[in-house]
Structures are given as structure tokens and as C-alpha cells.
Amino acid sequence: MNTWIKCLTRLITLPLLASSVAMAQAAETEAPARDVLYWYDPMYPQQKFDKPGKSPFMDMDLVPRYAEEGGDAASVRIAPGITQNLGMRVATVRRTTISQSVDAVGVLAFDARDVAVVQARSGGFVERVYARAPQDVIAKGAPLADLLIPQWSAAQAEFLALRDLQEPELLAAARQRLRLAGMPAELIARVERSGQVQTVWTVTSPISGVLQALSVREGMTLAAGMSLAQVNGLDPVWLEVAVPEAQAGALRQGQRVQARLPTFPGKPVEGLIQAVLPQADVQSRTVQVRVELPNPEQRLRPGMTAEVTLSSDEQSVLVVPSEAVIRTGKRTLVMVAESDGRFRPVAVRIGQEAERDTVVTDGLEEGQMVVASGQFLLDSEASLRGIIAADTPQPATATPPALHEAEGTIVGIDDGMIELAHGPFKSLGMPGMTMPFPVGDPALLTQVKAGERVRVGVSQRDDGLFIERVEKLDEQQAGHGGHEQ
């Protein structure tokens, strides 16, 4: 889409540019001789040549790039009147504070850390089950069942007999045996206080919450360690939110969250991110975020849905108008406005979009001016004149460029370049020809010499084709990729 826009813009504004270019050419004819940096084909400005001649790509002469134009860092100069006629607008690179908000939908769930499991501490019998059923909401200390445990009787009788002897050490040892037999501390205290054997133990809920399971019935025989009940707490509850993985990077533990439930319209609930879970969902490409919501009144029940707004911490960032950004498909550019009507393409790395602005993470500085309208025309003109935007530093994990292979014969090696009579680079759609190539690693120049048959691997960079790999060929290895004009 950007290519079509650039072409249409160039056609519409061609008369205006023609007058500007004509004036510049007229000035050049009157100027004294200038130093030439290199020659290039305006239709393929990335490739440089060290002498004039015909372009190997098109039936046209190579164009010189002069030293005072600044090489790759050169800029496009447009007369002020032309700039005004084209309706170009500029904007300032400014620093602002943003806080990214993510809207999503979540489902309430039990807090998996607030769970209590009640078990039989010794073998016995169920004498009574209280009127409870799964999914009942119960308070802490609510009775669940009465258990008869015969083996506790002898231990309690021994304890009471030692109590009357007034022997503290023996009494402490007897109390320890009661604990090892599985008796809870409150039952031991009752025996010591009442002086009577307590064979019935009333099992109660250790926490308040929802009775998830009740596995006892009156008259049952119990074995030691048998599970009797399970209770889940209701304060707090978890809110499980599925966030698109592209938006999950800014979320951190402890960030604030606002949840709006259809059950309680107009009464949002504030909570905090408890965890960003480590595994993404392969099918939906989302990351699960666990939010902790307070629930002192126990109005929030697991299974309810909520609309969620997750807000990240405020960050100070550089922004430019989104319309100033040019996306070429391979990289992202802006046109920087300089003094004296000059405009220079600059490669940038961008972040998120905030309303009508785009965050710039690398390539620009605060206070610079960028073109917000008409930048496609300037980018097209810069490309025709061989002006290449400087690359922004790439991250350490950047993927290495793909290599395109062809076979050929080395014609000569000079000034860090390999002149190669090569066959077609099929993956580039480039026909066979003779041309010089710079090398990505100077050590490659010592591995080959003129006249040798080689297979080369080249990378396509913004400033041309670079030889990254050279492999010598013998007669049997040489294919049909030789020099083809």
C-alpha cells in the first residue's frame, strides 16, 4: 500500500518537483568541478559503483553522488515555495507520559491458595452429620460432623490419672501422647478442664467459605487420614483475564485493575495483578493474567464474568504523530525537517500507538521536527537520488539477513571489493553480470584470488549487496550458474 501511495504522490507532484530539480541542475552546471564519492543507478540506489558508465540494471547512465551532498546522510532540499504549494506540515518530536490500558473480559474463580481440607485423625465412626451440603456458604468454626473415636478413651483416662498425681513432667508426656494420637488441641484442653473422657469429636470448618465437598454420612466407618470435607475461601477471589500476547508485555505484578460486573452495575471493584502466568494459550494467543479482588462481603462469586481494564505504570516516552511514520515493509522511516529547507530520511524503531501518536523508542531526539504531511513524496525523491536512511541499532536477538546464492568467477580483488562475473541470483530476480561487491568480513578477501570459481552468498542490505560467504568450486562442483549476460 505504501508503494502505491508513493507512486501516486510522485505523479501528482511531478511538475512541482521538476521545477525544483531543474533549478538545482542549472545551478550545478554553473558550479566548478566537485569531488565524486561514487556513482549509482537512481532506480537501484542501494548499489554503489566506483566509476561512471552504463547501469547493469537499466539502460541508462550512472549518476554521480558528490562529496558535499553527504553520501548516505545526504538530505533532500525543497524550495520554500514548493514546500508551501505541496502543503507540507511538520510536527515536533515531543516527550510525554503515557499509561497503556488494556480492556479485556475475565471470569471470577476461587483463590486456589485459600483451601482447607478436613481429615479424620484416627479411625472411628460417624455419629452425626450436620445439615450441610456441597456449595453451602459456611462460617469459620461451623460444625460438620460428630465422630466417635474409641482409641482415644484409654489415652485420655491415662492423662486424667496422671493429672491427679501432680507430676508435671509425667503430665506433659501424657499430653504429648494425646497429640500424637491425633487429638486436636481444643479437645485436649476440654478433657483437662472437665476431668472427663471425651470420646466424641465435633469436626468444624477451619475457615469461612464455600463447602466444596462433604464425604461423610451418619454410621460410616472412618480410617485414619480419610478426607471428610473441603472448604474454599471467598475473600479474596481471583479474576482470570485472557490478555492478547501483544499487549501483555507491559503488565506487571502489583499493577492496579478495575473490574465491572453486570451483577453490580455502576459499582466497579478495584484489585491488583497477582501474577502474569508463564504460559500462553496456543490456540487463542493470549496470556492469562491473575487478578486478586477483595471480597469482604462475599458478594463476588466464582463463575461471574467481568469487564476488566488493566492499566500499566506511567512511562515517559518520545512520540510523533502516527501520520508521520512511513512503513516500507522492511523498516520504518520518518522524514526529519532540517534548516534551509532540507529533509532527511531517518530509520526509527517504534512502539505502541497512543491515540493519534506513535511511540518512538530509537532514532529520534526530543525537539526534532518531522514531516507529518507530504512525507511520501520526500521519501520517493530521496530514493531516486540514492539517499539512504541510516539504520537504527538492532537488538542482540535480531535475525541474521537471508543469504542469496550464485556461482561465478572472481575477476579481481581491489580496495576491499570483489569484482565478480556471476550468474543469476535467482532468489533476488537479478540476472548474471560483472560487478563489484563489498564484503561483510574483510577476512574473506584473504581466502580467494582472481580467476577462481566460487559460490557466494550475499545479503541484501539497505546500502547494497554484501558478500557474506565464499566457497571455492572445482570443475565437478561448478554448476551452470556461471557468468550470463
Short mmCIF file of C-alpha atoms in Angstrom, two decimals:
data_model
loop_
_atom_site.label_atom_id
_atom_site.label_comp_id
_atom_site.label_asym_id
_atom_site.label_seq_id
_atom_site.Cartn_x
_atom_site.Cartn_y
_atom_site.Cartn_z
CA MET A 1 0.00 0.00 0.00
CA ASN A 2 2.83 2.43 0.83
CA THR A 3 4.40 1.78 -2.61
CA TRP A 4 1.15 2.75 -4.40
CA ILE A 5 0.80 5.89 -2.29
CA LYS A 6 4.36 6.89 -3.07
CA CYS A 7 3.82 6.33 -6.83
CA LEU A 8 0.55 8.31 -6.89
CA THR A 9 2.09 11.14 -4.88
CA ARG A 10 5.03 11.32 -7.27
CA LEU A 11 2.73 11.51 -10.33
CA ILE A 12 0.57 14.23 -8.78
CA THR A 13 3.51 16.39 -7.68
CA LEU A 14 5.86 15.73 -10.61
CA PRO A 15 5.51 19.21 -12.16
CA LEU A 16 6.38 20.86 -8.85
CA LEU A 17 9.40 18.67 -8.30
CA ALA A 18 10.53 19.09 -11.90
CA SER A 19 10.86 22.81 -11.46
CA SER A 20 12.82 22.36 -8.24
CA VAL A 21 15.14 19.78 -9.79
CA ALA A 22 15.61 21.90 -12.93
CA MET A 23 16.76 24.85 -10.85
CA ALA A 24 19.16 22.62 -8.94
CA GLN A 25 20.59 21.18 -12.17
CA ALA A 26 21.03 24.66 -13.63
CA ALA A 27 22.98 25.68 -10.56
CA GLU A 28 25.14 22.56 -10.87
CA THR A 29 26.13 23.38 -14.48
CA GLU A 30 27.46 26.75 -13.36
CA ALA A 31 29.32 25.32 -10.35
CA PRO A 32 33.02 24.32 -10.51
CA ALA A 33 34.14 20.67 -10.60
CA ARG A 34 33.24 18.71 -7.48
CA ASP A 35 34.56 15.56 -5.86
CA VAL A 36 32.53 12.43 -6.62
CA LEU A 37 32.03 9.86 -3.87
CA TYR A 38 30.54 7.16 -6.09
CA TRP A 39 28.12 6.53 -8.95
CA TYR A 40 24.70 4.91 -8.63
CA ASP A 41 21.59 3.92 -10.55
CA PRO A 42 18.60 6.04 -9.35
CA MET A 43 16.35 3.02 -9.86
CA TYR A 44 18.61 0.89 -7.64
CA PRO A 45 20.32 3.46 -5.37
CA GLN A 46 21.50 0.92 -2.79
CA GLN A 47 24.28 -0.36 -5.08
CA LYS A 48 27.35 1.86 -5.48
CA PHE A 49 29.91 1.91 -8.30
CA ASP A 50 33.41 3.36 -8.24
CA LYS A 51 33.41 4.66 -11.83
CA PRO A 52 30.90 6.07 -14.34
CA GLY A 53 29.30 4.03 -17.06
CA LYS A 54 26.12 2.25 -18.01
CA SER A 55 23.92 0.82 -15.29
CA PRO A 56 23.89 -3.01 -15.18
CA PHE A 57 20.22 -2.86 -14.15
CA MET A 58 18.70 -0.37 -16.60
CA ASP A 59 19.64 1.12 -19.99
CA MET A 60 20.78 4.42 -18.52
CA ASP A 61 23.94 6.16 -17.32
CA LEU A 62 25.07 6.02 -13.72
CA VAL A 63 24.56 9.21 -11.70
CA PRO A 64 27.33 10.73 -9.52
CA ARG A 65 26.98 11.32 -5.79
CA TYR A 66 29.07 14.33 -4.80
CA ALA A 67 31.06 14.69 -1.57
CA GLU A 68 29.32 17.88 -0.44
CA GLU A 69 25.95 16.11 -0.66
CA GLY A 70 26.97 13.96 2.28
CA GLY A 71 26.70 10.46 0.83
CA ASP A 72 24.18 8.28 2.63
CA ALA A 73 23.46 11.02 5.16
CA ALA A 74 22.50 13.50 2.41
CA SER A 75 19.24 15.34 2.53
CA VAL A 76 16.64 16.47 0.02
CA ARG A 77 16.31 20.24 -0.41
CA ILE A 78 12.96 21.67 -1.47
CA ALA A 79 12.46 25.36 -2.11
CA PRO A 80 10.19 27.08 0.46
CA GLY A 81 7.66 27.99 -2.21
CA ILE A 82 7.45 24.38 -3.39
CA THR A 83 7.08 23.20 0.22
CA GLN A 84 4.16 25.58 0.72
CA ASN A 85 2.49 24.53 -2.52
CA LEU A 86 2.75 20.87 -1.55
CA GLY A 87 1.03 21.59 1.77
CA MET A 88 3.77 20.01 3.87
CA ARG A 89 3.25 20.11 7.63
CA VAL A 90 5.87 19.45 10.28
CA ALA A 91 5.47 18.35 13.90
CA THR A 92 7.80 18.36 16.89
CA VAL A 93 9.16 15.17 18.45
CA ARG A 94 7.90 15.59 22.00
CA ARG A 95 8.17 13.78 25.29
CA THR A 96 5.00 12.80 27.09
CA THR A 97 3.78 10.45 29.79
CA ILE A 98 1.53 7.56 28.79
CA SER A 99 -0.14 4.73 30.64
CA GLN A 100 -1.20 1.81 28.50
CA SER A 101 -4.66 0.46 29.26
CA VAL A 102 -5.86 -2.97 28.16
CA ASP A 103 -9.56 -3.81 28.06
CA ALA A 104 -10.46 -7.50 28.37
CA VAL A 105 -13.03 -9.89 29.79
CA GLY A 106 -12.39 -12.05 32.84
CA VAL A 107 -14.07 -14.78 34.88
CA LEU A 108 -14.10 -14.97 38.68
CA ALA A 109 -12.58 -18.07 40.27
CA PHE A 110 -11.75 -19.38 43.74
CA ASP A 111 -8.45 -18.42 45.31
CA ALA A 112 -6.59 -21.73 44.95
CA ARG A 113 -4.34 -20.79 47.87
CA ASP A 114 -7.24 -20.38 50.32
CA VAL A 115 -8.29 -24.05 50.61
CA ALA A 116 -8.87 -26.15 53.73
CA VAL A 117 -9.11 -29.97 53.73
CA VAL A 118 -10.58 -31.70 56.82
CA GLN A 119 -9.43 -35.29 57.52
CA ALA A 120 -10.06 -37.99 60.15
CA ARG A 121 -7.10 -38.00 62.56
CA SER A 122 -7.83 -41.52 63.82
CA GLY A 123 -10.08 -44.42 62.89
CA GLY A 124 -13.65 -44.30 64.24
CA PHE A 125 -17.33 -43.91 63.37
CA VAL A 126 -19.63 -41.10 62.21
CA GLU A 127 -22.29 -40.50 64.86
CA ARG A 128 -23.92 -37.41 63.38
CA VAL A 129 -23.73 -35.27 60.23
CA TYR A 130 -24.95 -31.70 60.48
CA ALA A 131 -27.32 -30.23 57.91
CA ARG A 132 -24.70 -29.29 55.35
CA ALA A 133 -24.43 -29.82 51.59
CA PRO A 134 -21.87 -29.00 48.92
CA GLN A 135 -21.87 -25.33 47.77
CA ASP A 136 -23.18 -24.14 51.15
CA VAL A 137 -21.52 -20.93 52.35
CA ILE A 138 -20.39 -21.59 55.91
CA ALA A 139 -18.61 -19.59 58.60
CA LYS A 140 -15.34 -20.42 60.31
CA GLY A 141 -15.97 -22.95 63.14
CA ALA A 142 -19.27 -24.21 61.67
CA PRO A 143 -19.85 -27.86 62.81
CA LEU A 144 -19.76 -30.53 60.09
CA ALA A 145 -19.97 -33.94 61.80
CA ASP A 146 -19.59 -35.73 65.20
CA LEU A 147 -17.03 -38.55 65.19
CA LEU A 148 -16.73 -41.35 67.80
CA ILE A 149 -13.07 -42.41 68.17
CA PRO A 150 -12.78 -45.29 70.71
CA GLN A 151 -8.97 -45.48 70.79
CA TRP A 152 -8.79 -42.02 72.34
CA SER A 153 -10.58 -43.20 75.51
CA ALA A 154 -7.63 -45.12 77.06
CA ALA A 155 -5.16 -42.30 76.34
CA GLN A 156 -7.48 -39.73 77.92
CA ALA A 157 -8.03 -41.91 81.03
CA GLU A 158 -4.26 -42.25 81.49
CA PHE A 159 -3.87 -38.48 81.13
CA LEU A 160 -6.51 -37.77 83.79
CA ALA A 161 -4.91 -40.27 86.22
CA LEU A 162 -1.51 -38.57 85.87
CA ARG A 163 -3.11 -35.17 86.33
CA ASP A 164 -4.23 -36.17 89.82
CA LEU A 165 -0.66 -37.24 90.75
CA GLN A 166 0.60 -33.67 90.43
CA GLU A 167 3.66 -34.75 88.41
CA PRO A 168 4.29 -32.02 85.81
CA GLU A 169 6.82 -33.99 83.77
CA LEU A 170 4.62 -37.09 83.57
CA LEU A 171 1.61 -34.92 82.76
CA ALA A 172 3.49 -33.20 79.91
CA ALA A 173 4.47 -36.59 78.46
CA ALA A 174 0.84 -37.79 78.64
CA ARG A 175 -0.35 -34.61 76.92
CA GLN A 176 2.17 -35.21 74.13
CA ARG A 177 0.83 -38.76 73.65
CA LEU A 178 -2.67 -37.34 73.18
CA ARG A 179 -1.39 -35.04 70.46
CA LEU A 180 0.43 -37.91 68.75
CA ALA A 181 -2.79 -39.92 68.83
CA GLY A 182 -4.37 -37.21 66.67
CA MET A 183 -6.43 -35.34 69.22
CA PRO A 184 -6.84 -31.60 68.39
CA ALA A 185 -5.59 -29.08 70.93
CA GLU A 186 -9.08 -27.81 71.79
CA LEU A 187 -10.27 -31.32 72.65
CA ILE A 188 -7.22 -31.92 74.91
CA ALA A 189 -7.96 -28.64 76.71
CA ARG A 190 -11.58 -29.69 77.23
CA VAL A 191 -10.52 -33.04 78.72
CA GLU A 192 -8.09 -31.32 81.11
CA ARG A 193 -10.65 -28.70 82.06
CA SER A 194 -13.63 -31.04 82.58
CA GLY A 195 -11.77 -34.05 84.02
CA GLN A 196 -13.91 -36.37 81.87
CA VAL A 197 -13.08 -38.64 78.91
CA GLN A 198 -14.23 -37.10 75.60
CA THR A 199 -14.79 -39.83 73.00
CA VAL A 200 -16.80 -37.70 70.54
CA TRP A 201 -15.04 -35.13 68.41
CA THR A 202 -17.07 -32.47 66.56
CA VAL A 203 -15.37 -31.65 63.29
CA THR A 204 -15.65 -27.95 62.35
CA SER A 205 -14.68 -25.81 59.34
CA PRO A 206 -11.25 -24.20 59.85
CA ILE A 207 -12.08 -21.26 57.51
CA SER A 208 -15.15 -19.47 56.20
CA GLY A 209 -16.11 -20.04 52.59
CA VAL A 210 -17.85 -22.49 50.28
CA LEU A 211 -18.22 -26.16 51.25
CA GLN A 212 -16.92 -27.82 48.11
CA ALA A 213 -17.22 -31.44 49.28
CA LEU A 214 -18.68 -33.31 52.27
CA SER A 215 -17.71 -37.02 52.15
CA VAL A 216 -19.26 -38.39 55.36
CA ARG A 217 -22.61 -39.96 56.17
CA GLU A 218 -24.07 -40.99 59.51
CA GLY A 219 -22.96 -44.50 60.57
CA MET A 220 -19.89 -44.61 58.31
CA THR A 221 -16.67 -46.22 59.48
CA LEU A 222 -13.65 -43.98 59.14
CA ALA A 223 -10.00 -44.79 58.59
CA ALA A 224 -7.20 -42.54 59.76
CA GLY A 225 -6.41 -39.87 57.15
CA MET A 226 -9.74 -40.19 55.34
CA SER A 227 -10.92 -36.91 53.75
CA LEU A 228 -14.11 -35.58 55.32
CA ALA A 229 -14.65 -32.16 53.72
CA GLN A 230 -13.07 -29.44 51.60
CA VAL A 231 -13.72 -25.71 52.00
CA ASN A 232 -12.70 -22.85 49.64
CA GLY A 233 -12.39 -19.32 50.97
CA LEU A 234 -14.26 -16.42 49.34
CA ASP A 235 -12.12 -13.48 50.43
CA PRO A 236 -10.24 -12.71 48.28
CA VAL A 237 -11.29 -14.21 44.93
CA TRP A 238 -9.30 -14.48 41.72
CA LEU A 239 -10.21 -12.89 38.40
CA GLU A 240 -8.75 -14.82 35.47
CA VAL A 241 -8.24 -12.48 32.48
CA ALA A 242 -7.11 -13.51 28.97
CA VAL A 243 -4.97 -10.73 27.52
CA PRO A 244 -3.67 -10.76 23.88
CA GLU A 245 0.03 -11.61 23.98
CA ALA A 246 0.92 -8.44 22.05
CA GLN A 247 -0.46 -6.35 24.95
CA ALA A 248 0.76 -8.47 27.85
CA GLY A 249 4.36 -7.22 27.81
CA ALA A 250 3.53 -4.01 29.73
CA LEU A 251 1.69 -5.79 32.57
CA ARG A 252 3.44 -6.40 35.89
CA GLN A 253 2.61 -7.87 39.26
CA GLY A 254 1.05 -5.29 41.56
CA GLN A 255 -0.50 -3.09 38.86
CA ARG A 256 -3.99 -1.83 39.52
CA VAL A 257 -7.07 -3.30 37.86
CA GLN A 258 -10.68 -2.16 37.63
CA ALA A 259 -13.41 -4.78 37.17
CA ARG A 260 -17.02 -4.02 36.25
CA LEU A 261 -19.56 -6.79 36.85
CA PRO A 262 -23.01 -6.89 35.20
CA THR A 263 -24.39 -8.08 38.55
CA PHE A 264 -23.38 -4.80 40.22
CA PRO A 265 -23.74 -2.03 37.60
CA GLY A 266 -22.09 1.25 38.47
CA LYS A 267 -20.02 -0.32 41.27
CA PRO A 268 -16.56 -1.16 39.91
CA VAL A 269 -14.22 -3.28 42.02
CA GLU A 270 -10.56 -2.32 42.36
CA GLY A 271 -7.89 -5.02 42.56
CA LEU A 272 -4.24 -5.79 41.83
CA ILE A 273 -2.48 -8.10 39.38
CA GLN A 274 -1.36 -11.06 41.47
CA ALA A 275 0.53 -12.84 38.68
CA VAL A 276 1.06 -12.91 34.90
CA LEU A 277 1.05 -16.65 34.23
CA PRO A 278 4.10 -18.00 32.37
CA GLN A 279 2.39 -19.99 29.60
CA ALA A 280 0.40 -18.54 26.69
CA ASP A 281 -2.62 -20.25 25.15
CA VAL A 282 -1.52 -21.69 21.79
CA GLN A 283 -4.98 -21.55 20.20
CA SER A 284 -6.10 -18.04 21.22
CA ARG A 285 -2.60 -16.49 21.51
CA THR A 286 -3.47 -14.95 24.86
CA VAL A 287 -1.67 -14.73 28.20
CA GLN A 288 -3.55 -15.48 31.39
CA VAL A 289 -3.42 -12.70 34.00
CA ARG A 290 -4.48 -13.48 37.56
CA VAL A 291 -6.06 -10.57 39.44
CA GLU A 292 -6.83 -10.60 43.17
CA LEU A 293 -10.10 -8.89 44.15
CA PRO A 294 -11.13 -8.20 47.76
CA ASN A 295 -14.49 -9.73 48.71
CA PRO A 296 -15.19 -8.94 52.37
CA GLU A 297 -18.97 -9.04 51.91
CA GLN A 298 -18.73 -12.23 49.81
CA ARG A 299 -20.83 -10.67 47.02
CA LEU A 300 -18.42 -11.83 44.32
CA ARG A 301 -19.00 -15.46 43.42
CA PRO A 302 -16.77 -17.66 41.23
CA GLY A 303 -18.16 -18.06 37.72
CA MET A 304 -19.30 -14.44 37.34
CA THR A 305 -17.92 -12.51 34.37
CA ALA A 306 -16.43 -9.02 34.44
CA GLU A 307 -15.22 -6.35 32.04
CA VAL A 308 -11.66 -5.54 33.03
CA THR A 309 -9.38 -2.54 32.50
CA LEU A 310 -5.72 -3.24 33.23
CA SER A 311 -3.55 -0.13 33.50
CA SER A 312 0.23 -0.20 33.26
CA ASP A 313 2.55 2.19 35.10
CA GLU A 314 3.06 5.63 33.58
CA GLN A 315 6.13 5.93 31.36
CA SER A 316 7.94 8.92 29.87
CA VAL A 317 8.34 8.35 26.11
CA LEU A 318 9.04 10.19 22.86
CA VAL A 319 6.13 10.40 20.42
CA VAL A 320 5.49 11.61 16.88
CA PRO A 321 2.17 11.90 15.02
CA SER A 322 1.21 8.49 13.64
CA GLU A 323 0.72 10.00 10.18
CA ALA A 324 4.44 10.95 10.09
CA VAL A 325 5.54 7.29 10.18
CA ILE A 326 6.44 5.60 6.86
CA ARG A 327 6.32 1.79 6.93
CA THR A 328 8.18 0.32 3.97
CA GLY A 329 7.67 -3.31 4.91
CA LYS A 330 11.35 -3.83 5.75
CA ARG A 331 11.78 -0.95 8.15
CA THR A 332 10.16 2.20 9.48
CA LEU A 333 11.16 5.77 8.50
CA VAL A 334 10.36 9.37 9.25
CA MET A 335 11.43 12.46 7.31
CA VAL A 336 13.30 14.86 9.60
CA ALA A 337 12.99 18.55 8.70
CA GLU A 338 16.30 20.42 8.96
CA SER A 339 17.33 24.02 8.37
CA ASP A 340 17.37 25.68 4.95
CA GLY A 341 14.51 23.59 3.59
CA ARG A 342 16.32 20.25 3.83
CA PHE A 343 14.68 16.94 4.69
CA ARG A 344 16.50 13.77 5.70
CA PRO A 345 15.12 10.19 5.96
CA VAL A 346 15.79 8.58 9.34
CA ALA A 347 15.15 4.95 10.26
CA VAL A 348 13.37 4.61 13.61
CA ARG A 349 12.14 1.88 15.90
CA ILE A 350 8.58 2.39 17.09
CA GLY A 351 6.47 1.12 19.96
CA GLN A 352 2.80 1.27 20.77
CA GLU A 353 0.28 3.74 19.40
CA ALA A 354 -1.43 6.09 21.86
CA GLU A 355 -4.45 7.83 20.35
CA ARG A 356 -3.03 9.74 17.33
CA ASP A 357 0.62 9.44 18.36
CA THR A 358 3.18 6.67 17.94
CA VAL A 359 5.92 5.98 20.47
CA VAL A 360 9.48 6.18 19.08
CA THR A 361 11.93 4.03 21.04
CA ASP A 362 15.04 4.72 18.95
CA GLY A 363 16.27 7.01 16.16
CA LEU A 364 14.98 10.46 17.20
CA GLU A 365 15.61 13.06 19.89
CA GLU A 366 13.24 15.38 21.67
CA GLY A 367 12.74 18.70 19.85
CA GLN A 368 13.49 17.45 16.31
CA MET A 369 10.99 18.28 13.58
CA VAL A 370 9.40 15.57 11.43
CA VAL A 371 7.21 15.85 8.34
CA ALA A 372 3.60 14.94 9.13
CA SER A 373 2.14 15.58 5.65
CA GLY A 374 3.82 15.04 2.28
CA GLN A 375 6.49 12.72 3.65
CA PHE A 376 5.82 10.04 0.99
CA LEU A 377 6.84 12.48 -1.74
CA LEU A 378 10.09 13.29 0.07
CA ASP A 379 10.83 9.61 0.65
CA SER A 380 10.33 8.88 -3.05
CA GLU A 381 12.62 11.73 -4.05
CA ALA A 382 15.27 10.59 -1.56
CA SER A 383 15.15 7.08 -3.02
CA LEU A 384 15.57 8.38 -6.58
CA ARG A 385 18.60 10.39 -5.51
CA GLY A 386 20.21 7.44 -3.73
CA ILE A 387 19.81 8.87 -0.22
CA ILE A 388 19.68 6.00 2.29
CA ALA A 389 18.41 6.37 5.83
CA ALA A 390 20.89 5.32 8.49
CA ASP A 391 19.97 2.12 10.30
CA THR A 392 18.89 2.17 13.92
CA PRO A 393 20.84 -0.21 16.19
CA GLN A 394 19.35 -3.67 16.04
CA PRO A 395 18.64 -5.75 19.16
CA ALA A 396 21.07 -8.54 20.02
CA THR A 397 18.46 -11.14 19.11
CA ALA A 398 17.84 -9.77 15.60
CA THR A 399 17.53 -12.44 12.92
CA PRO A 400 20.57 -12.51 10.58
CA PRO A 401 19.84 -11.45 6.98
CA ALA A 402 18.96 -14.16 4.46
CA LEU A 403 21.71 -15.13 2.02
CA HIS A 404 21.17 -15.26 -1.75
CA GLU A 405 23.49 -17.61 -3.66
CA ALA A 406 25.05 -17.63 -7.11
CA GLU A 407 28.16 -19.02 -8.82
CA GLY A 408 30.75 -17.03 -10.69
CA THR A 409 34.40 -16.25 -11.41
CA ILE A 410 36.46 -13.70 -9.50
CA VAL A 411 37.68 -11.03 -11.93
CA GLY A 412 39.69 -9.07 -9.41
CA ILE A 413 40.09 -8.01 -5.78
CA ASP A 414 40.73 -4.35 -5.06
CA ASP A 415 40.11 -1.83 -2.26
CA GLY A 416 38.09 -4.24 -0.09
CA MET A 417 35.84 -5.25 -3.03
CA ILE A 418 35.49 -8.47 -5.01
CA GLU A 419 34.69 -7.95 -8.70
CA LEU A 420 32.67 -10.98 -9.71
CA ALA A 421 31.43 -12.27 -13.08
CA HIS A 422 28.43 -14.09 -11.66
CA GLY A 423 25.41 -15.99 -12.79
CA PRO A 424 21.85 -15.01 -11.82
CA PHE A 425 20.82 -14.58 -8.19
CA LYS A 426 17.52 -16.41 -8.64
CA SER A 427 16.13 -15.55 -5.20
CA LEU A 428 16.71 -11.84 -5.98
CA GLY A 429 15.48 -11.98 -9.57
CA MET A 430 18.86 -10.49 -10.59
CA PRO A 431 20.42 -11.54 -13.92
CA GLY A 432 24.04 -12.55 -14.42
CA MET A 433 26.55 -9.72 -14.87
CA THR A 434 30.01 -8.48 -13.85
CA MET A 435 30.05 -6.06 -10.92
CA PRO A 436 31.99 -5.32 -7.70
CA PHE A 437 30.69 -6.46 -4.30
CA PRO A 438 31.78 -5.25 -0.86
CA VAL A 439 32.41 -7.99 1.71
CA GLY A 440 30.80 -8.29 5.11
CA ASP A 441 34.00 -9.66 6.68
CA PRO A 442 37.45 -8.47 5.43
CA ALA A 443 38.85 -11.93 6.23
CA LEU A 444 37.01 -13.26 3.16
CA LEU A 445 39.41 -11.32 0.91
CA THR A 446 42.34 -13.49 2.03
CA GLN A 447 40.58 -16.76 1.20
CA VAL A 448 40.22 -16.29 -2.57
CA LYS A 449 42.13 -14.87 -5.55
CA ALA A 450 41.41 -13.69 -9.08
CA GLY A 451 40.44 -16.37 -11.60
CA GLU A 452 38.92 -18.78 -9.07
CA ARG A 453 35.45 -20.26 -9.50
CA VAL A 454 33.35 -19.63 -6.39
CA ARG A 455 29.86 -19.89 -4.97
CA VAL A 456 28.97 -16.77 -3.00
CA GLY A 457 26.22 -15.98 -0.52
CA VAL A 458 25.21 -12.31 -0.39
CA SER A 459 22.94 -10.40 1.96
CA GLN A 460 20.74 -7.58 0.77
CA ARG A 461 21.21 -4.56 2.99
CA ASP A 462 19.81 -1.07 2.61
CA ASP A 463 23.16 0.12 1.25
CA GLY A 464 23.64 -2.69 -1.27
CA LEU A 465 24.59 -6.35 -1.68
CA PHE A 466 27.37 -7.66 0.59
CA ILE A 467 29.25 -10.94 0.19
CA GLU A 468 28.90 -12.83 3.46
CA ARG A 469 30.18 -16.26 2.39
CA VAL A 470 32.60 -17.54 -0.28
CA GLU A 471 33.05 -21.21 -1.24
CA LYS A 472 35.67 -22.33 -3.79
CA LEU A 473 34.47 -24.67 -6.55
CA ASP A 474 36.33 -27.25 -8.57
CA GLU A 475 35.32 -28.37 -12.04
CA GLN A 476 32.98 -31.12 -10.77
CA GLN A 477 31.27 -28.80 -8.27
CA ALA A 478 30.77 -25.93 -10.70
CA GLY A 479 27.20 -25.80 -11.91
CA HIS A 480 25.55 -23.84 -14.64
CA GLY A 481 25.45 -20.63 -12.63
CA GLY A 482 28.45 -19.07 -14.38
CA HIS A 483 28.60 -15.71 -16.00
CA GLU A 484 25.48 -14.99 -18.05
CA GLN A 485 24.96 -11.59 -19.59
#
